CSV table of C-alpha atoms in Angstrom, one decimal:
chain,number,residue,atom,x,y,z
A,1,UNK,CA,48.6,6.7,-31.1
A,2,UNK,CA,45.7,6.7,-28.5
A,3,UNK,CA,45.6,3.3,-26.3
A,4,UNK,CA,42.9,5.2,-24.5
A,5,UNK,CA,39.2,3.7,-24.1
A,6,UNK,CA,36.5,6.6,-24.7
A,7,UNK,CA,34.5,7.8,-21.9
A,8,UNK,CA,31.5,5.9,-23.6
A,9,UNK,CA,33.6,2.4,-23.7
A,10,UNK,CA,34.7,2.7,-20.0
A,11,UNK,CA,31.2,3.2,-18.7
A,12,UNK,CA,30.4,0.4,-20.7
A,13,UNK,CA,33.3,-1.8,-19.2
A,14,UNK,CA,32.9,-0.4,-15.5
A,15,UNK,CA,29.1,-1.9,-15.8
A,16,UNK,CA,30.0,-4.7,-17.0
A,17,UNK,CA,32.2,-5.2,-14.9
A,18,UNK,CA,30.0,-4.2,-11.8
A,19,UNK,CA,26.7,-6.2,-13.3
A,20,UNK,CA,29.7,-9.6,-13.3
A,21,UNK,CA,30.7,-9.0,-10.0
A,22,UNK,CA,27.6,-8.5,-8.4
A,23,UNK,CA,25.3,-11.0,-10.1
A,24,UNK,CA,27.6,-13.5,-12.4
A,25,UNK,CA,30.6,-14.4,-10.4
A,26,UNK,CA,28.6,-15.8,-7.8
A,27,UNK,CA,26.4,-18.2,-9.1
A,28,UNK,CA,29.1,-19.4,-12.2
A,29,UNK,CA,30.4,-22.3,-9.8
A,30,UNK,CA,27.1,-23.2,-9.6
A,31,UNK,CA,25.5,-23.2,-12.9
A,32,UNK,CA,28.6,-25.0,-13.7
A,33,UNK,CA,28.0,-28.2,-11.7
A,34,UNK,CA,24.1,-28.4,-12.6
A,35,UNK,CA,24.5,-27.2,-16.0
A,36,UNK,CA,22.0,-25.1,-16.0
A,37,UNK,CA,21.6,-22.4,-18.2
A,38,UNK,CA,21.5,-18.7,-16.7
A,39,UNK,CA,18.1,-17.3,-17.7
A,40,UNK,CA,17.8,-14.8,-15.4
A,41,UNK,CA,21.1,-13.1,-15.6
A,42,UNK,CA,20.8,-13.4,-20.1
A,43,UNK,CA,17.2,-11.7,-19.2
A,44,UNK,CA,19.6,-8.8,-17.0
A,45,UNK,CA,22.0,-8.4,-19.9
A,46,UNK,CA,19.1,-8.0,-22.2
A,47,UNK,CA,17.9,-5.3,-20.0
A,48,UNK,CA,21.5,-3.9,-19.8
A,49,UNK,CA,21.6,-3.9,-23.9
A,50,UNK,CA,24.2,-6.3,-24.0
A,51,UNK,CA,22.9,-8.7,-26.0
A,52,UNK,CA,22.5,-6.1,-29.0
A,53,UNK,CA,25.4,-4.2,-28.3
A,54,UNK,CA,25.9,-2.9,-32.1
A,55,UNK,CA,22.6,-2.9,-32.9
A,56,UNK,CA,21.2,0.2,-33.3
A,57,UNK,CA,18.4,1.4,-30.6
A,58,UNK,CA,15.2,1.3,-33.3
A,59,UNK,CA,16.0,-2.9,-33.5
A,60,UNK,CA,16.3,-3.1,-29.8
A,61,UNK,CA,20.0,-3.0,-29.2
A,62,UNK,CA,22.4,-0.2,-28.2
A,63,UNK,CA,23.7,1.7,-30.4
A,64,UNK,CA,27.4,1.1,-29.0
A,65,UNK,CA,30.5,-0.2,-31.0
A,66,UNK,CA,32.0,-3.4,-31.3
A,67,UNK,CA,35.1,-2.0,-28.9
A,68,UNK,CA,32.7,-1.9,-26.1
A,69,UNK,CA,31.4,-5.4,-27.0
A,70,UNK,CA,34.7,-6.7,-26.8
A,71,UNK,CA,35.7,-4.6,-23.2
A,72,UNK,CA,32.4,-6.0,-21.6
A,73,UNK,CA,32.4,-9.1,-23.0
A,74,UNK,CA,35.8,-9.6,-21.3
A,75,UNK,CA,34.5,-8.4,-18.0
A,76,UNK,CA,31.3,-10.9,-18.6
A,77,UNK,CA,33.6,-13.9,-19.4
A,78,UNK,CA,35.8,-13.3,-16.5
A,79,UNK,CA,33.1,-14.1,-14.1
A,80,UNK,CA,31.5,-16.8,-16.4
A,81,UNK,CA,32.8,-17.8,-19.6
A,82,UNK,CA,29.5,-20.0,-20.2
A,83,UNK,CA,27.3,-16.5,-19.4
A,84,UNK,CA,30.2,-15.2,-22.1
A,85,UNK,CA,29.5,-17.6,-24.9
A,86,UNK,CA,25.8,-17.1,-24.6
A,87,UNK,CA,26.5,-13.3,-24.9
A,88,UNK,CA,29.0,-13.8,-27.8
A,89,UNK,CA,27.0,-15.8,-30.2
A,90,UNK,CA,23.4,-13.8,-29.8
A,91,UNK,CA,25.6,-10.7,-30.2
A,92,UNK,CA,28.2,-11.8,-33.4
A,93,UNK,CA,26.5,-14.8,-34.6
A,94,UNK,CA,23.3,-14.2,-34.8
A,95,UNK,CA,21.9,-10.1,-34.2
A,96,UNK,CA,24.7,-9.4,-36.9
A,97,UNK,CA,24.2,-11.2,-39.6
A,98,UNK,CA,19.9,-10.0,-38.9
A,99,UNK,CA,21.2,-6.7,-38.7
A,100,UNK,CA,23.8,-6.9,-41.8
A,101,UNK,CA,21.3,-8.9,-44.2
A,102,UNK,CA,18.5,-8.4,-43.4
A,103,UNK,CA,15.3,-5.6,-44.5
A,104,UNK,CA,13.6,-4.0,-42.2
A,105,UNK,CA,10.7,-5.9,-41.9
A,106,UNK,CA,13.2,-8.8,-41.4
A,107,UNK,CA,14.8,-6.8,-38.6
A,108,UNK,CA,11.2,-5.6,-36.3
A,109,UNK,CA,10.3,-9.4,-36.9
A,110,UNK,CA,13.7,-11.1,-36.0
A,111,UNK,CA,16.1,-9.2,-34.8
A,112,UNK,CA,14.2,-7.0,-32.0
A,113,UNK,CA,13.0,-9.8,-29.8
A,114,UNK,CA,17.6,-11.0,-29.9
A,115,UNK,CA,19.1,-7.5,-29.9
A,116,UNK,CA,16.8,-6.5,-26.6
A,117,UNK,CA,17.2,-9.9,-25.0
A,118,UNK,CA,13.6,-10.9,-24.5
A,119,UNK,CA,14.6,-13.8,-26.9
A,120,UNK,CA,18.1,-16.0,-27.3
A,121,UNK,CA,19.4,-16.4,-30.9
A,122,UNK,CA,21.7,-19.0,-32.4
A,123,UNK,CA,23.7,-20.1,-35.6
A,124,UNK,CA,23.0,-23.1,-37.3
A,125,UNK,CA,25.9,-23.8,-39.5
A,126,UNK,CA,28.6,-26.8,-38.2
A,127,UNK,CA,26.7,-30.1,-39.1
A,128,UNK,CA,28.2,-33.6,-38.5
A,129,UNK,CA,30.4,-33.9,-41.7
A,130,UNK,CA,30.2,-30.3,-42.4
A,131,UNK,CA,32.8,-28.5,-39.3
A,132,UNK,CA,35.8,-26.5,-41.1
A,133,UNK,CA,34.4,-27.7,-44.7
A,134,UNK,CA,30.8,-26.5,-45.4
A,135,UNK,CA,30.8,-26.8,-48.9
A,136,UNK,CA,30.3,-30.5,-47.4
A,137,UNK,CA,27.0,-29.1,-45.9
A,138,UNK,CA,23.8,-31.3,-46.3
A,139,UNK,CA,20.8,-29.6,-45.0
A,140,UNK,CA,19.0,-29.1,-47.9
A,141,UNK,CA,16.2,-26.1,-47.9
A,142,UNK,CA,13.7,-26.3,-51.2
A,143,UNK,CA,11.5,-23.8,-52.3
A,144,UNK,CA,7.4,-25.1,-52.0
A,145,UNK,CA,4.8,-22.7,-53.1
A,146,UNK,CA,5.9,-19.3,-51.4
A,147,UNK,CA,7.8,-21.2,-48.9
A,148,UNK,CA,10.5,-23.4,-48.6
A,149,UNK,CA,11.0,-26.9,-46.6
A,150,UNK,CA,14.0,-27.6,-45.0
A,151,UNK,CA,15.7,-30.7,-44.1
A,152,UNK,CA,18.9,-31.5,-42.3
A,153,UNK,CA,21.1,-31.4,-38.8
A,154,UNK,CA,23.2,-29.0,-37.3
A,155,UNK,CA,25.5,-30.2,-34.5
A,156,UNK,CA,27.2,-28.5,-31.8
A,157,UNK,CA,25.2,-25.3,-31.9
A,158,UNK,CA,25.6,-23.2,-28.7
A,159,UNK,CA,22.3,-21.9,-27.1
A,160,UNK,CA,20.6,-24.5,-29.4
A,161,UNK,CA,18.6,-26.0,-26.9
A,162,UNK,CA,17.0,-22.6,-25.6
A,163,UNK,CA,17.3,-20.4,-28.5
A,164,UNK,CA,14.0,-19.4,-30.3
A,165,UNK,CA,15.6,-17.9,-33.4
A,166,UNK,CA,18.5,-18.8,-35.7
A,167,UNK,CA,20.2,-17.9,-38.6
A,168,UNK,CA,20.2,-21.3,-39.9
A,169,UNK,CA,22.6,-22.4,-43.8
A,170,UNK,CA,21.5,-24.5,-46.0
A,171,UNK,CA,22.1,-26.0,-49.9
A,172,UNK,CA,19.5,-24.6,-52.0
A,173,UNK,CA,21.3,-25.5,-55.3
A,174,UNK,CA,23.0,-28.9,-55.4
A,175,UNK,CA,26.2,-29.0,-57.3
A,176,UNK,CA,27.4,-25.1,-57.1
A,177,UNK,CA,29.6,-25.8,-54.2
A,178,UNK,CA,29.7,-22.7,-52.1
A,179,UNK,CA,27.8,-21.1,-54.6
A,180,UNK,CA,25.0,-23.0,-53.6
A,181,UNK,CA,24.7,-22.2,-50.2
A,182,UNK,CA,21.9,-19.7,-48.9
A,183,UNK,CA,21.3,-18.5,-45.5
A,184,UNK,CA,17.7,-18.0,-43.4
A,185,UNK,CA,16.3,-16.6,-40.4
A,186,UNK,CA,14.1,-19.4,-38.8
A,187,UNK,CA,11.9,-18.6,-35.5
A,188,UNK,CA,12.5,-21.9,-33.9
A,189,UNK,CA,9.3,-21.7,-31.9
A,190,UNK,CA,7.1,-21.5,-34.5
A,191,UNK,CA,8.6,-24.0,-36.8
A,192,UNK,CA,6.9,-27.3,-37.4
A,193,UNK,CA,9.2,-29.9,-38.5
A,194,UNK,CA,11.7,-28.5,-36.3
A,195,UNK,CA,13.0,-29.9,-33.1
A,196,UNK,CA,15.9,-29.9,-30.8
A,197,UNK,CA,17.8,-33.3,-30.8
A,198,UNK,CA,20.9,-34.4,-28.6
A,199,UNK,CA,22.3,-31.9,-26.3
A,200,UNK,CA,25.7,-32.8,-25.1
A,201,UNK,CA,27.5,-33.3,-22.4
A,202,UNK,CA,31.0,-31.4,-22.5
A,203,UNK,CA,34.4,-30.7,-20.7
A,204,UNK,CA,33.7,-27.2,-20.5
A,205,UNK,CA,31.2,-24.0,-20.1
A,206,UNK,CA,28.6,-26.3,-19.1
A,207,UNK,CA,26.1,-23.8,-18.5
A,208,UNK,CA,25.8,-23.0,-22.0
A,209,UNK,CA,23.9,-25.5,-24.0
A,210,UNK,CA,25.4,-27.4,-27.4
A,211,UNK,CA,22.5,-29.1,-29.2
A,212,UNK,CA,21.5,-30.7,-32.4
A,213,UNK,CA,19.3,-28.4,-34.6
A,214,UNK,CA,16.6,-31.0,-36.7
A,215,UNK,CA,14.9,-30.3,-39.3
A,216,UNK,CA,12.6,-32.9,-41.2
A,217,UNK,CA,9.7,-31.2,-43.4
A,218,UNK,CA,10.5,-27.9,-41.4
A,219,UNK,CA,8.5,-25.3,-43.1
A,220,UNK,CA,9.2,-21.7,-43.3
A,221,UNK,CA,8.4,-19.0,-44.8
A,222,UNK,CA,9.6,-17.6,-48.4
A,223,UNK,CA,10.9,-14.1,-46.4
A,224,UNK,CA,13.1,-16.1,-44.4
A,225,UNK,CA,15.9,-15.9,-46.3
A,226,UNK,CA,18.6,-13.5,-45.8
A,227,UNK,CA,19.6,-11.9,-48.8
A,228,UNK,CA,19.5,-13.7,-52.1
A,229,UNK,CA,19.9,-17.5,-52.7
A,230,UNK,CA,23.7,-18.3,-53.4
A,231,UNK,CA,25.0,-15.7,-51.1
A,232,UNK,CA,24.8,-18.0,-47.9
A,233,UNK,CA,29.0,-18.6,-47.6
A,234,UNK,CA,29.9,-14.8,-48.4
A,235,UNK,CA,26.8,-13.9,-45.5
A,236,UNK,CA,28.7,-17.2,-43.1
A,237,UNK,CA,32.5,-16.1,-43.7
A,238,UNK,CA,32.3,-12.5,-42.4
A,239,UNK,CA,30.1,-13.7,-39.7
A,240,UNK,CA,32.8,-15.4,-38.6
A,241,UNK,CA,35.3,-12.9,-38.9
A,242,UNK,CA,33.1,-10.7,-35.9
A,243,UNK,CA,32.0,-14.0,-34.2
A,244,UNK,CA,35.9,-14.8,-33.8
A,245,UNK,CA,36.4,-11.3,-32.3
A,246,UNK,CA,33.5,-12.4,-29.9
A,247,UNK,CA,35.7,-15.9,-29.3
A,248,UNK,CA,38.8,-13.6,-28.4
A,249,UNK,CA,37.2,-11.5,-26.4
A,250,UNK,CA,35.5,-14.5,-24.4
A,251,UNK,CA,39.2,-16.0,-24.2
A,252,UNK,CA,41.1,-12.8,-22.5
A,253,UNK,CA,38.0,-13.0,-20.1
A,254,UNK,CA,39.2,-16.8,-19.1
A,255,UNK,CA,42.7,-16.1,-18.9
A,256,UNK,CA,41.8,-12.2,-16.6
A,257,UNK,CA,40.0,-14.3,-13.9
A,258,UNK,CA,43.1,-17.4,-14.3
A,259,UNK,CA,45.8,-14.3,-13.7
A,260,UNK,CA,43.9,-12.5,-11.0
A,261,UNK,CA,43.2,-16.2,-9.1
A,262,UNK,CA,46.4,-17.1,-9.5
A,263,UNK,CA,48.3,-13.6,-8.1
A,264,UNK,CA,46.1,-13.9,-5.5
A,265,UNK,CA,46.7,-17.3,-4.3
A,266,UNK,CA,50.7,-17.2,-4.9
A,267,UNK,CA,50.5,-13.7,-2.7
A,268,UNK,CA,49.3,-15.6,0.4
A,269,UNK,CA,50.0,-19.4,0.2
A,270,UNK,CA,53.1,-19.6,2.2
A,271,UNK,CA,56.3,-22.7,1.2
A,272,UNK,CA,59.7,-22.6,2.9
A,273,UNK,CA,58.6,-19.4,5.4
A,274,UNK,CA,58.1,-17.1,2.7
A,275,UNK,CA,54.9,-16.3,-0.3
A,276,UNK,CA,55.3,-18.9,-3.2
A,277,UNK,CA,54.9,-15.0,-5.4
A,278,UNK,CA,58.5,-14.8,-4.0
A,279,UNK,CA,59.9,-17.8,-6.1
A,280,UNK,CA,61.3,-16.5,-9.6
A,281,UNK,CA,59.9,-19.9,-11.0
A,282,UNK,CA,55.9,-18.3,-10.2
A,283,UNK,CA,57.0,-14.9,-10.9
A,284,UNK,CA,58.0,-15.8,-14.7
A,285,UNK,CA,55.3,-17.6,-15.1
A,286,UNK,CA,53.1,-14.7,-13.5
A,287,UNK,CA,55.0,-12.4,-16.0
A,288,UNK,CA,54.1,-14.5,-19.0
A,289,UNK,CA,50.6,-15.1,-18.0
A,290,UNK,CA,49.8,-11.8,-17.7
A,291,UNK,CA,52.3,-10.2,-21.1
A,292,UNK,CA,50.5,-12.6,-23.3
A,293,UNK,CA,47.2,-11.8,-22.0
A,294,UNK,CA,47.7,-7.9,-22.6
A,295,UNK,CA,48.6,-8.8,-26.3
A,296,UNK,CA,46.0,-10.6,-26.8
A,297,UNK,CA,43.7,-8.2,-25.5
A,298,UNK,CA,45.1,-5.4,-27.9
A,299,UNK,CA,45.2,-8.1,-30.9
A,300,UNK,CA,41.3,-8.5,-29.7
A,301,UNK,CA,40.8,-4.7,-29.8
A,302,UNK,CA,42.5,-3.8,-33.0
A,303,UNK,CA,40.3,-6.4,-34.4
A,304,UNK,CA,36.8,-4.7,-32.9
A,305,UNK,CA,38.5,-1.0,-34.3
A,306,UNK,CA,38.9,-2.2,-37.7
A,307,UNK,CA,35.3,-3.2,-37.7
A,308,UNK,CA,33.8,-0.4,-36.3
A,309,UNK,CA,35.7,1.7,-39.0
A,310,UNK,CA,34.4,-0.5,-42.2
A,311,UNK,CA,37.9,-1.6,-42.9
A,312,UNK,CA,39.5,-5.3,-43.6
A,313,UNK,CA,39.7,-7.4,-40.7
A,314,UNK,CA,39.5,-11.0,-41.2
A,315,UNK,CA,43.4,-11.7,-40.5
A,316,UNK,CA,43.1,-9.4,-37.7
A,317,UNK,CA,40.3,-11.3,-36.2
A,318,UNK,CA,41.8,-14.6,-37.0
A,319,UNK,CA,44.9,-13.7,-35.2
A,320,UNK,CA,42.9,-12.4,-32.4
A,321,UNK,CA,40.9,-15.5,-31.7
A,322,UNK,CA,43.7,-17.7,-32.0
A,323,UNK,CA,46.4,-15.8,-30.1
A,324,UNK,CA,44.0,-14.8,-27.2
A,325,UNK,CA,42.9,-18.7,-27.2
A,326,UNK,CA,46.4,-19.9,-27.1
A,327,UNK,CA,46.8,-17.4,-24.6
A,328,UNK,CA,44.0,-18.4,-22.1
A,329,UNK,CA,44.8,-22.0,-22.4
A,330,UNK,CA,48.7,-21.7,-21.2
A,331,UNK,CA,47.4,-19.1,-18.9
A,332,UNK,CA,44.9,-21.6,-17.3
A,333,UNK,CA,47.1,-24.5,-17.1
A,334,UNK,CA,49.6,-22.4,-15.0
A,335,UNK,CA,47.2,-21.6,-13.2
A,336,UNK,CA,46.5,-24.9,-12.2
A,337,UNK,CA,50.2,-25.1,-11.8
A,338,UNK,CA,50.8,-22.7,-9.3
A,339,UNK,CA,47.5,-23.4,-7.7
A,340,UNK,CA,48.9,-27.1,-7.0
A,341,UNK,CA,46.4,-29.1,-5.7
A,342,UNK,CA,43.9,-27.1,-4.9
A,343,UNK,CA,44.0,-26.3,-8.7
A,344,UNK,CA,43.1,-29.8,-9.5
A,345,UNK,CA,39.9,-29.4,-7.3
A,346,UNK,CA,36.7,-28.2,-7.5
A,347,UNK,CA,36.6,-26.1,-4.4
A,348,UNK,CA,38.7,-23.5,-6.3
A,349,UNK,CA,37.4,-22.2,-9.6
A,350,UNK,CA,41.0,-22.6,-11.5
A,351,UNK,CA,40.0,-26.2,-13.0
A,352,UNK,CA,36.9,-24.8,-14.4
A,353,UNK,CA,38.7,-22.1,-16.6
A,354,UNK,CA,41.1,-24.7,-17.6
A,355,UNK,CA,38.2,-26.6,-19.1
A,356,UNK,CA,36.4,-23.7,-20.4
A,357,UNK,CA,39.9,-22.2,-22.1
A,358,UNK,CA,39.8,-25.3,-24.3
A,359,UNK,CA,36.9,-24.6,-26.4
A,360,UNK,CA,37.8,-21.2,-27.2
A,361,UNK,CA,40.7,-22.9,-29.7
A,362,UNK,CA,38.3,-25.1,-31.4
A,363,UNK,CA,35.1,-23.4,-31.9
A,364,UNK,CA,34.6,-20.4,-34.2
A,365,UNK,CA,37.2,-22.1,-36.7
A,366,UNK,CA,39.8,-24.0,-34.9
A,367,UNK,CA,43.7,-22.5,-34.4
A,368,UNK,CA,44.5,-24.4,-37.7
A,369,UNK,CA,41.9,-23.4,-39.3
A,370,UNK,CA,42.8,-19.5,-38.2
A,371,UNK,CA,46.6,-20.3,-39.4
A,372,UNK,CA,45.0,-21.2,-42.7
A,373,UNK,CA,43.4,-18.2,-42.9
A,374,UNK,CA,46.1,-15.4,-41.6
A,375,UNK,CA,48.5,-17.0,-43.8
A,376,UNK,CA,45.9,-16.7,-46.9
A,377,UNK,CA,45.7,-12.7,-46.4
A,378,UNK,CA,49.7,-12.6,-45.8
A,379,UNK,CA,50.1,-14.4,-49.3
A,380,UNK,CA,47.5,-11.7,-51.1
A,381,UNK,CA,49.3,-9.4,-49.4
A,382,UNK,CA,47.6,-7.9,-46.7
């Protein structure tokens, strides 16, 4: 058994790492207070092709494998997990599903513009009433003359407010359930009956939008869907399944940057004449820290593996996401532990990865929902 990276996914972490150090870490506390989103540096990764990691070179991405998405998007989330999110969902959420679904004329219209960054994609799914249930979806798409018209509201879609494409799910046959449930690729920009609505204010990775998606009379056109009708919630579930990798991957990155903070700080803040890393009451919870987070890590790439080689994965991703999220969020409030005080303030950047750890348990499916669905593959026995 080879733990090994490749030479290919080390480069790929070692820039990463280098483009977060140089040009992300430094502005994250920053975008963080103003909330403002980081257009330049998504413009950079663009450049760097990594917001198209997988996709392949012709549809402006590349080429790489979902192994080095996860290792960079751990070293991109270290320095910012807002930058992180933004990365995760154009990358999982919306170039796959383009990429996977879509024909080729689908892909040089929608998917280029994403995969090679010169445009920000999102995923309209999660409405109001409609989170962990979306058979309970209502955004309704009918078919109009060789188009179809849209109606409905998404809510809590990251990168909704500057995204100019989406893969957007909608009912477009009432009463089938699931069944009924078909998904389309919408360029936001050109749209008319489309606007953003609320964008809201949060605890956490505040420089990456959340909006409302609206949709009253929104026309588009009849190749806009993805696939055929009906097969929307098989398209949305293993979406999912690579979006939660994303999630996990975005979570080790949080609880790296809480570990290496933390080391740091208990290394040269001094208590009864001697470094506070000398106590065995921070050293355990050093130890713990930094045991869960390399489990996590390997839970996140055994995950990415089992994609790039076409095989099952949706317990594997499940455990990832939740495990790596559990992880970061223990990690990040010992953190603030150790850090004291100055944890609780702003003038160090620990409080900010305890806020941004939260999320990572709630969106992409929340914990329970990935308990649900672990323990659904463990009873058909896999």
């Amino acid at each position: 058994m080879d733990f090994n990276l490749t030479e290919e996914q080390l480069m790929v972490r070692d820039m990463a790492r280098r483009f977060a150090e140089a040009e992300i870490k430094p502005g994250a506390a920053e975008w963080d207070a103003s909330h403002k989103h980081p257009a330049d540096i998504v413009k950079k990764l663009g450049e760097l092709k990594m917001m198209g990691i997988a996709v392949s070179e012709e549809y402006g991405g590349g080429g790489m494998d979902y192994v080095s998405y996860v290792v960079a998007l751990i070293e991109i989330s270290k320095a910012c997990a807002s930058t992180g999110v933004i990365m995760s969902v154009n990358n999982s959420l919306y170039c796959f599903p383009v990429d996977a679904y879509g024909n080729d004329e689908q892909k040089r219209k929608y998917l280029y513009p994403c995969a090679s960054g010169e445009r920000l994609g999102c995923y309209g799914l999660t409405e109001a009433g409609a989170g962990s249930d979306p058979a309970a979806m209502r955004t309704i798409a009918v078919r109009d003359g060789e188009g179809w018209i849209i109606n409905g509201e998404k809510k809590f879609i990251t990168n909704g407010n500057v995204a100019s494409h989406c893969v957007l799910a909608a009912v477009t046959e009432k009463g089938k359930g699931y069944k009924g449930i078909s998904t389309f690729v919408v360029d936001l920009e050109n749209t008319p009956g489309f606007k953003v609505g609320r964008v809201e204010e949060k605890l956490g990775i505040l420089a990456s939008g959340t909006a409302e998606l609206v949709f009253e009379d929104a026309r588009v056109p009849g190749d806009a869907i993805l696939g055929n009708e009906g097969e929307g919630f098989r398209q949305m579930l293993t979406t999912l399944d690579g979006g939660r990798i994303g999630i996990a991957s975005q979570a080790v990155g949080i609880g790296r940057a809480t570990l290496e903070e933390a080391l740091e700080y208990a290394k040269t803040r001094e208590q009864f004449g001697k470094p506070i890393c000398e106590f065995q009451g921070i050293q355990w919870k050093l130890a713990d820290m930094a045991t869960e987070l390399d489990a996590a890590e390997l839970l996140t790439i055994r995950a990415a593996w089992l994609e790039d080689h076409h095989k099952p994965y949706e317990k594997e991703a499940a455990m990832a996401k939740m495990y790596a999220s559990d992880a970061a969020m223990r990690a990040s409030v010992e953190g603030v532990q150790i850090l004291g005080g100055y944890g609780y303030c702003k003038e160090y950047p620990m409080e900010r990865h305890m806020r941004d750890a939260k999320i990572c348990q709630i969106y992409e499916g929340t914990n329970e929902i990935m308990r649900m669905v672990i323990a659904r593959n463990l009873i058909r026995g896999r």
